[in-house]
PDB file of C-alpha atoms in Angstrom:
ATOM      1  CA  UNK A  51     106.781 132.550 101.383  1.00 44.00           C
ATOM      2  CA  UNK A  52     107.931 130.014  98.948  1.00 36.00           C
ATOM      3  CA  UNK A  53     109.412 126.995 101.140  1.00 37.00           C
ATOM      4  CA  UNK A  54     110.264 124.672  98.288  1.00 36.00           C
ATOM      5  CA  UNK A  55     113.861 124.053  97.571  1.00 37.00           C
ATOM      6  CA  UNK A  56     115.256 125.376  94.368  1.00 37.00           C
ATOM      7  CA  UNK A  57     115.233 123.304  91.028  1.00 36.00           C
ATOM      8  CA  UNK A  58     117.683 120.219  91.423  1.00 40.00           C
ATOM      9  CA  UNK A  59     117.408 120.173  95.224  1.00 41.00           C
ATOM     10  CA  UNK A  60     115.318 117.505  97.180  1.00 45.00           C
ATOM     11  CA  UNK A  61     112.397 118.239  98.993  1.00 41.00           C
ATOM     12  CA  UNK A  62     111.987 117.396 102.928  1.00 44.00           C
ATOM     13  CA  UNK A  63     108.679 116.318 103.875  1.00 43.00           C
ATOM     14  CA  UNK A  64     109.358 116.415 107.470  1.00 41.00           C
ATOM     15  CA  UNK A  65     111.964 117.006 109.923  1.00 38.00           C
ATOM     16  CA  UNK A  66     114.021 114.274 111.477  1.00 38.00           C
ATOM     17  CA  UNK A  67     112.392 112.264 114.057  1.00 38.00           C
ATOM     18  CA  UNK A  68     114.250 112.120 117.255  1.00 35.00           C
ATOM     19  CA  UNK A  69     118.027 111.365 117.821  1.00 34.00           C
ATOM     20  CA  UNK A  70     117.788 107.991 116.064  1.00 40.00           C
ATOM     21  CA  UNK A  71     116.681 109.617 112.827  1.00 41.00           C
ATOM     22  CA  UNK A  72     119.144 110.343 110.035  1.00 42.00           C
ATOM     23  CA  UNK A  73     120.018 114.036 109.175  1.00 48.00           C
ATOM     24  CA  UNK A  74     123.024 114.376 112.016  1.00 50.00           C
ATOM     25  CA  UNK A  75     124.966 117.522 111.409  1.00 55.00           C
ATOM     26  CA  UNK A  76     128.502 116.869 110.372  1.00 72.00           C
ATOM     27  CA  UNK A  77     128.196 113.195 109.818  1.00 86.00           C
ATOM     28  CA  UNK A  78     129.103 111.361 106.695  1.00 96.00           C
ATOM     29  CA  UNK A  79     125.813 110.867 104.510  1.00 98.00           C
ATOM     30  CA  UNK A  80     125.728 107.426 102.861  1.00 98.00           C
ATOM     31  CA  UNK A  81     123.072 106.308 100.340  1.00 98.00           C
ATOM     32  CA  UNK A  82     121.768 102.710 100.402  1.00 98.00           C
ATOM     33  CA  UNK A  83     120.138 101.323  97.269  1.00 98.00           C
ATOM     34  CA  UNK A  84     118.969  97.684  98.071  1.00 97.00           C
ATOM     35  CA  UNK A  85     117.229  95.292  95.572  1.00 95.00           C
ATOM     36  CA  UNK A  86     117.008  91.993  93.902  1.00 96.00           C
ATOM     37  CA  UNK A  87     118.663  93.693  90.687  1.00 97.00           C
ATOM     38  CA  UNK A  88     117.501  90.790  88.596  1.00 97.00           C
ATOM     39  CA  UNK A  89     118.949  92.386  86.511  1.00 98.00           C
ATOM     40  CA  UNK A  90     120.396  95.721  87.214  1.00 98.00           C
ATOM     41  CA  UNK A  91     119.068  98.115  84.840  1.00 98.00           C
ATOM     42  CA  UNK A  92     119.481 101.760  83.749  1.00 97.00           C
ATOM     43  CA  UNK A  93     116.692 102.945  85.772  1.00 94.00           C
ATOM     44  CA  UNK A  94     118.690 101.834  88.883  1.00 96.00           C
ATOM     45  CA  UNK A  95     121.719 103.499  87.700  1.00 97.00           C
ATOM     46  CA  UNK A  96     119.919 106.681  87.088  1.00 95.00           C
ATOM     47  CA  UNK A  97     118.123 106.644  90.417  1.00 95.00           C
ATOM     48  CA  UNK A  98     121.475 106.136  92.091  1.00 97.00           C
ATOM     49  CA  UNK A  99     123.529 109.142  90.134  1.00 96.00           C
ATOM     50  CA  UNK A 100     120.392 111.366  90.966  1.00 95.00           C
ATOM     51  CA  UNK A 101     120.665 110.463  94.693  1.00 97.00           C
ATOM     52  CA  UNK A 102     124.351 110.838  94.929  1.00 97.00           C
ATOM     53  CA  UNK A 103     124.211 114.347  93.328  1.00 95.00           C
ATOM     54  CA  UNK A 104     120.971 115.829  94.502  1.00 94.00           C
ATOM     55  CA  UNK A 105     121.531 114.623  98.114  1.00 95.00           C
ATOM     56  CA  UNK A 106     125.125 115.490  98.246  1.00 96.00           C
ATOM     57  CA  UNK A 107     125.947 111.749  99.310  1.00 98.00           C
ATOM     58  CA  UNK A 108     129.489 111.204 100.312  1.00 98.00           C
ATOM     59  CA  UNK A 109     128.979 107.442  98.723  1.00 98.00           C
ATOM     60  CA  UNK A 110     126.336 105.052  97.609  1.00 98.00           C
ATOM     61  CA  UNK A 111     125.919 101.539  98.691  1.00 98.00           C
ATOM     62  CA  UNK A 112     124.617  98.978  96.320  1.00 98.00           C
ATOM     63  CA  UNK A 113     123.067  95.904  98.377  1.00 98.00           C
ATOM     64  CA  UNK A 114     121.951  93.045  96.292  1.00 97.00           C
ATOM     65  CA  UNK A 115     119.438  90.807  98.355  1.00 95.00           C
ATOM     66  CA  UNK A 116     120.511  87.360  99.256  1.00 92.00           C
ATOM     67  CA  UNK A 117     117.092  85.870  99.863  1.00 88.00           C
ATOM     68  CA  UNK A 118     114.629  88.559  98.771  1.00 83.00           C
ATOM     69  CA  UNK A 119     111.627  87.164 100.949  1.00 67.00           C
ATOM     70  CA  UNK A 120     108.623  89.029  99.289  1.00 64.00           C
ATOM     71  CA  UNK A 121     109.606  87.508  95.961  1.00 67.00           C
ATOM     72  CA  UNK A 122     107.150  84.958  94.587  1.00 62.00           C
ATOM     73  CA  UNK A 123     109.227  83.814  91.943  1.00 77.00           C
ATOM     74  CA  UNK A 124     112.861  81.853  91.802  1.00 87.00           C
ATOM     75  CA  UNK A 125     115.700  84.456  91.266  1.00 92.00           C
ATOM     76  CA  UNK A 126     118.989  84.196  89.624  1.00 95.00           C
ATOM     77  CA  UNK A 127     121.883  82.984  91.569  1.00 96.00           C
ATOM     78  CA  UNK A 128     123.384  85.785  93.696  1.00 96.00           C
ATOM     79  CA  UNK A 129     127.108  85.379  92.111  1.00 97.00           C
ATOM     80  CA  UNK A 130     125.128  86.396  88.826  1.00 98.00           C
ATOM     81  CA  UNK A 131     123.172  89.261  90.157  1.00 98.00           C
ATOM     82  CA  UNK A 132     126.343  90.483  92.068  1.00 98.00           C
ATOM     83  CA  UNK A 133     128.602  90.155  89.196  1.00 98.00           C
ATOM     84  CA  UNK A 134     125.942  92.623  87.025  1.00 98.00           C
ATOM     85  CA  UNK A 135     126.081  95.034  89.699  1.00 98.00           C
ATOM     86  CA  UNK A 136     129.863  95.345  89.804  1.00 98.00           C
ATOM     87  CA  UNK A 137     129.714  95.920  86.106  1.00 98.00           C
ATOM     88  CA  UNK A 138     127.124  98.437  86.271  1.00 98.00           C
ATOM     89  CA  UNK A 139     128.898 100.458  88.745  1.00 98.00           C
ATOM     90  CA  UNK A 140     132.619 100.051  88.119  1.00 98.00           C
ATOM     91  CA  UNK A 141     132.999 103.377  86.447  1.00 96.00           C
ATOM     92  CA  UNK A 142     130.869 105.349  88.933  1.00 97.00           C
ATOM     93  CA  UNK A 143     132.822 107.172  91.491  1.00 96.00           C
ATOM     94  CA  UNK A 144     131.576 106.608  94.995  1.00 97.00           C
ATOM     95  CA  UNK A 145     129.387 103.703  94.343  1.00 98.00           C
ATOM     96  CA  UNK A 146     130.340 100.527  96.262  1.00 98.00           C
ATOM     97  CA  UNK A 147     128.971  97.161  96.317  1.00 98.00           C
ATOM     98  CA  UNK A 148     127.926  95.639  99.725  1.00 98.00           C
ATOM     99  CA  UNK A 149     127.789  91.891 100.104  1.00 98.00           C
ATOM    100  CA  UNK A 150     126.326  91.530 103.410  1.00 97.00           C
ATOM    101  CA  UNK A 151     123.008  90.485 102.384  1.00 97.00           C
ATOM    102  CA  UNK A 152     124.272  88.039 100.202  1.00 96.00           C
ATOM    103  CA  UNK A 153     126.609  86.416 102.905  1.00 96.00           C
ATOM    104  CA  UNK A 154     123.961  86.617 105.612  1.00 95.00           C
ATOM    105  CA  UNK A 155     121.951  83.443 106.196  1.00 91.00           C
ATOM    106  CA  UNK A 156     117.991  83.710 106.079  1.00 90.00           C
ATOM    107  CA  UNK A 157     115.650  86.305 104.563  1.00 92.00           C
ATOM    108  CA  UNK A 158     117.145  89.767 103.314  1.00 94.00           C
ATOM    109  CA  UNK A 159     115.690  92.219 105.872  1.00 95.00           C
ATOM    110  CA  UNK A 160     116.513  95.942 105.248  1.00 97.00           C
ATOM    111  CA  UNK A 161     116.428  96.417 108.828  1.00 97.00           C
ATOM    112  CA  UNK A 162     119.047  93.927 109.868  1.00 97.00           C
ATOM    113  CA  UNK A 163     121.457  95.403 107.120  1.00 98.00           C
ATOM    114  CA  UNK A 164     120.929  98.946 108.310  1.00 98.00           C
ATOM    115  CA  UNK A 165     121.439  97.860 112.075  1.00 98.00           C
ATOM    116  CA  UNK A 166     124.432  96.096 110.962  1.00 98.00           C
ATOM    117  CA  UNK A 167     125.688  98.975 109.253  1.00 98.00           C
ATOM    118  CA  UNK A 168     124.809 101.581 111.974  1.00 97.00           C
ATOM    119  CA  UNK A 169     126.739  99.384 114.454  1.00 98.00           C
ATOM    120  CA  UNK A 170     130.036  99.178 112.171  1.00 97.00           C
ATOM    121  CA  UNK A 171     129.860 102.992 111.225  1.00 97.00           C
ATOM    122  CA  UNK A 172     128.541 104.835 113.874  1.00 96.00           C
ATOM    123  CA  UNK A 173     127.665 108.786 113.355  1.00 96.00           C
ATOM    124  CA  UNK A 174     126.629 108.102 109.909  1.00 98.00           C
ATOM    125  CA  UNK A 175     123.701 109.407 108.156  1.00 97.00           C
ATOM    126  CA  UNK A 176     121.871 106.791 106.138  1.00 98.00           C
ATOM    127  CA  UNK A 177     119.755 107.586 103.243  1.00 98.00           C
ATOM    128  CA  UNK A 178     117.743 104.695 101.984  1.00 98.00           C
ATOM    129  CA  UNK A 179     116.889 105.308  98.486  1.00 98.00           C
ATOM    130  CA  UNK A 180     113.680 103.867  97.324  1.00 96.00           C
ATOM    131  CA  UNK A 181     111.128 103.712  94.304  1.00 90.00           C
ATOM    132  CA  UNK A 182     107.703 105.055  94.583  1.00 87.00           C
ATOM    133  CA  UNK A 183     105.927 101.664  94.343  1.00 86.00           C
ATOM    134  CA  UNK A 184     108.635 100.594  97.295  1.00 91.00           C
ATOM    135  CA  UNK A 185     107.274 103.486  99.141  1.00 93.00           C
ATOM    136  CA  UNK A 186     103.675 102.540  98.689  1.00 91.00           C
ATOM    137  CA  UNK A 187     104.486  99.175 100.130  1.00 93.00           C
ATOM    138  CA  UNK A 188     106.855 100.131 102.914  1.00 95.00           C
ATOM    139  CA  UNK A 189     104.111  99.094 105.480  1.00 95.00           C
ATOM    140  CA  UNK A 190     104.681  95.488 104.246  1.00 94.00           C
ATOM    141  CA  UNK A 191     108.544  95.462 105.067  1.00 96.00           C
ATOM    142  CA  UNK A 192     109.839  93.567 108.100  1.00 95.00           C
ATOM    143  CA  UNK A 193     109.652  95.811 111.234  1.00 96.00           C
ATOM    144  CA  UNK A 194     109.191  99.041 109.348  1.00 96.00           C
ATOM    145  CA  UNK A 195     108.765 101.315 112.273  1.00 97.00           C
ATOM    146  CA  UNK A 196     112.023 100.586 113.787  1.00 97.00           C
ATOM    147  CA  UNK A 197     113.755 100.908 110.221  1.00 98.00           C
ATOM    148  CA  UNK A 198     112.270 104.384 109.806  1.00 97.00           C
ATOM    149  CA  UNK A 199     113.864 105.563 113.100  1.00 96.00           C
ATOM    150  CA  UNK A 200     117.367 104.754 111.440  1.00 97.00           C
ATOM    151  CA  UNK A 201     117.029 106.195 108.130  1.00 98.00           C
ATOM    152  CA  UNK A 202     115.904 109.165 105.786  1.00 98.00           C
ATOM    153  CA  UNK A 203     114.002 108.035 102.988  1.00 97.00           C
ATOM    154  CA  UNK A 204     114.837 109.239  99.464  1.00 97.00           C
ATOM    155  CA  UNK A 205     111.996 108.521  97.279  1.00 94.00           C
ATOM    156  CA  UNK A 206     111.688 108.739  93.355  1.00 87.00           C
ATOM    157  CA  UNK A 207     108.599 108.501  91.313  1.00 67.00           C
ATOM    158  CA  UNK A 208     108.114 105.803  88.557  1.00 56.00           C
ATOM    159  CA  UNK A 209     105.304 105.254  85.952  1.00 52.00           C
ATOM    160  CA  UNK A 210     102.237 104.283  87.724  1.00 55.00           C
ATOM    161  CA  UNK A 211     101.669 100.441  88.492  1.00 53.00           C
ATOM    162  CA  UNK A 212      98.485  98.488  88.823  1.00 57.00           C
ATOM    163  CA  UNK A 213      97.294  98.119  92.434  1.00 55.00           C
ATOM    164  CA  UNK A 214      98.978 101.034  94.010  1.00 50.00           C
ATOM    165  CA  UNK A 215      96.944 103.134  96.271  1.00 48.00           C
ATOM    166  CA  UNK A 216      96.942 106.666  95.676  1.00 51.00           C
ATOM    167  CA  UNK A 217      99.506 106.927  92.842  1.00 55.00           C
ATOM    168  CA  UNK A 218     102.124 105.492  95.309  1.00 64.00           C
ATOM    169  CA  UNK A 219     101.496 107.161  98.468  1.00 82.00           C
ATOM    170  CA  UNK A 220     102.427 105.391 101.683  1.00 89.00           C
ATOM    171  CA  UNK A 221      99.618 103.507 103.727  1.00 91.00           C
ATOM    172  CA  UNK A 222      97.979 105.581 106.577  1.00 92.00           C
ATOM    173  CA  UNK A 223     100.211 103.916 109.295  1.00 95.00           C
ATOM    174  CA  UNK A 224     103.509 104.995 107.615  1.00 93.00           C
ATOM    175  CA  UNK A 225     102.124 108.662 106.928  1.00 91.00           C
ATOM    176  CA  UNK A 226     101.035 108.656 110.691  1.00 92.00           C
ATOM    177  CA  UNK A 227     104.500 107.758 111.862  1.00 91.00           C
ATOM    178  CA  UNK A 228     105.827 110.762 110.239  1.00 87.00           C
ATOM    179  CA  UNK A 229     109.034 109.654 108.489  1.00 90.00           C
ATOM    180  CA  UNK A 230     111.501 112.166 107.047  1.00 92.00           C
ATOM    181  CA  UNK A 231     111.362 111.911 103.225  1.00 93.00           C
ATOM    182  CA  UNK A 232     113.285 113.641 100.698  1.00 94.00           C
ATOM    183  CA  UNK A 233     111.770 113.855  97.029  1.00 91.00           C
ATOM    184  CA  UNK A 234     114.382 113.203  94.267  1.00 92.00           C
ATOM    185  CA  UNK A 235     113.944 115.476  91.264  1.00 82.00           C
ATOM    186  CA  UNK A 236     113.973 112.357  88.939  1.00 79.00           C
ATOM    187  CA  UNK A 237     111.967 112.085  85.652  1.00 77.00           C
ATOM    188  CA  UNK A 238     110.264 108.420  85.630  1.00 71.00           C
ATOM    189  CA  UNK A 239     111.897 106.026  83.502  1.00 81.00           C
ATOM    190  CA  UNK A 240     109.563 102.999  82.274  1.00 84.00           C
ATOM    191  CA  UNK A 241     112.058 100.238  82.759  1.00 92.00           C
ATOM    192  CA  UNK A 242     111.697  97.091  84.933  1.00 93.00           C
ATOM    193  CA  UNK A 243     113.483  93.716  85.297  1.00 95.00           C
ATOM    194  CA  UNK A 244     110.434  91.912  84.223  1.00 95.00           C
ATOM    195  CA  UNK A 245     110.346  93.481  81.047  1.00 96.00           C
ATOM    196  CA  UNK A 246     114.083  92.918  80.434  1.00 97.00           C
ATOM    197  CA  UNK A 247     113.877  89.132  81.569  1.00 97.00           C
ATOM    198  CA  UNK A 248     111.086  88.744  79.087  1.00 96.00           C
ATOM    199  CA  UNK A 249     112.880  90.290  76.284  1.00 96.00           C
ATOM    200  CA  UNK A 250     116.185  88.239  76.975  1.00 97.00           C
ATOM    201  CA  UNK A 251     114.111  85.286  77.176  1.00 96.00           C
ATOM    202  CA  UNK A 252     112.960  86.074  73.608  1.00 95.00           C
ATOM    203  CA  UNK A 253     116.341  86.962  72.344  1.00 94.00           C
ATOM    204  CA  UNK A 254     115.653  90.561  72.332  1.00 96.00           C
ATOM    205  CA  UNK A 255     117.879  93.656  72.369  1.00 96.00           C
ATOM    206  CA  UNK A 256     118.942  94.745  75.662  1.00 97.00           C
ATOM    207  CA  UNK A 257     121.031  97.698  74.575  1.00 94.00           C
ATOM    208  CA  UNK A 258     118.481 100.495  75.709  1.00 95.00           C
ATOM    209  CA  UNK A 259     117.585  99.131  79.037  1.00 97.00           C
ATOM    210  CA  UNK A 260     120.626  98.029  80.836  1.00 98.00           C
ATOM    211  CA  UNK A 261     124.355  99.085  80.640  1.00 98.00           C
ATOM    212  CA  UNK A 262     126.282  97.870  77.757  1.00 98.00           C
ATOM    213  CA  UNK A 263     128.699  95.406  80.130  1.00 98.00           C
ATOM    214  CA  UNK A 264     125.662  94.077  81.715  1.00 98.00           C
ATOM    215  CA  UNK A 265     123.875  93.157  78.414  1.00 98.00           C
ATOM    216  CA  UNK A 266     127.273  91.407  77.225  1.00 98.00           C
ATOM    217  CA  UNK A 267     127.175  89.457  80.725  1.00 98.00           C
ATOM    218  CA  UNK A 268     123.594  88.332  80.127  1.00 98.00           C
ATOM    219  CA  UNK A 269     124.299  87.048  76.753  1.00 96.00           C
ATOM    220  CA  UNK A 270     127.353  85.463  77.674  1.00 97.00           C
ATOM    221  CA  UNK A 271     126.025  83.873  80.518  1.00 97.00           C
ATOM    222  CA  UNK A 272     122.951  83.014  78.793  1.00 96.00           C
ATOM    223  CA  UNK A 273     120.730  84.512  81.547  1.00 97.00           C
ATOM    224  CA  UNK A 274     117.052  84.414  81.532  1.00 96.00           C
ATOM    225  CA  UNK A 275     116.835  82.387  78.048  1.00 90.00           C
ATOM    226  CA  UNK A 276     114.062  79.807  77.970  1.00 71.00           C
ATOM    227  CA  UNK A 277     115.307  75.960  78.427  1.00 61.00           C
ATOM    228  CA  UNK A 278     115.414  73.896  75.386  1.00 40.00           C
ATOM    229  CA  UNK A 279     114.093  70.440  74.959  1.00 36.00           C
ATOM    230  CA  UNK A 280     116.755  69.011  77.417  1.00 36.00           C
ATOM    231  CA  UNK A 281     115.744  71.413  79.997  1.00 38.00           C
ATOM    232  CA  UNK A 282     119.085  73.180  79.572  1.00 37.00           C
ATOM    233  CA  UNK A 283     119.750  77.031  78.652  1.00 44.00           C
ATOM    234  CA  UNK A 284     121.489  77.599  75.490  1.00 43.00           C
ATOM    235  CA  UNK A 285     124.917  78.180  77.010  1.00 39.00           C
ATOM    236  CA  UNK A 286     124.246  75.154  79.304  1.00 34.00           C
ATOM    237  CA  UNK A 287     124.281  77.021  82.314  1.00 34.00           C
TER     238      UNK A 287
END
């Protein structure tokens, strides 16, 4: 018997784990897409669209990190990252920006966010949408075992990245816990925020990498441009 789902449907790796796991019958199903979004780009948007459609989500929350604790570089101020996400999703039905990590003091932990959402909206089926690289590093997240008891994971592949074990498979301890994982039917898109920042700093064209409104915002605000001799960005921002 072929147990694989028909084309266009996500594949469930394992059944839900206990009463705390997502997958409650009849519950609203809401996707969560978090990240630094520095900047938000077309691959983020494609992933969100695929997740909403393939998983029959009732809505999708975009959650910009306030203080992304695993970043080893300075990030663009949250006011700009929030504005770019708003521009990217304003014409996307069912997509909503959630500001709770921007508003919350301290490091932005996904567990804290999901616990706050679960308390505010009991009975909701939370689906955490992540890329393959995030899945491979899940064991480095804050209190990840407790997080896996509260969500279903929806994982999309992306081009292989250096240093990822076994093409993005999770660490053995994550596999041993047996999380519920849905595989998203999404072709990989070779777009990264790092490349966009590099290209913007060089004055390059971003039209194929970010939504048009985001490209205009980056240009108008002078984001990611190298400072001039006075230490100021070209726009003075």
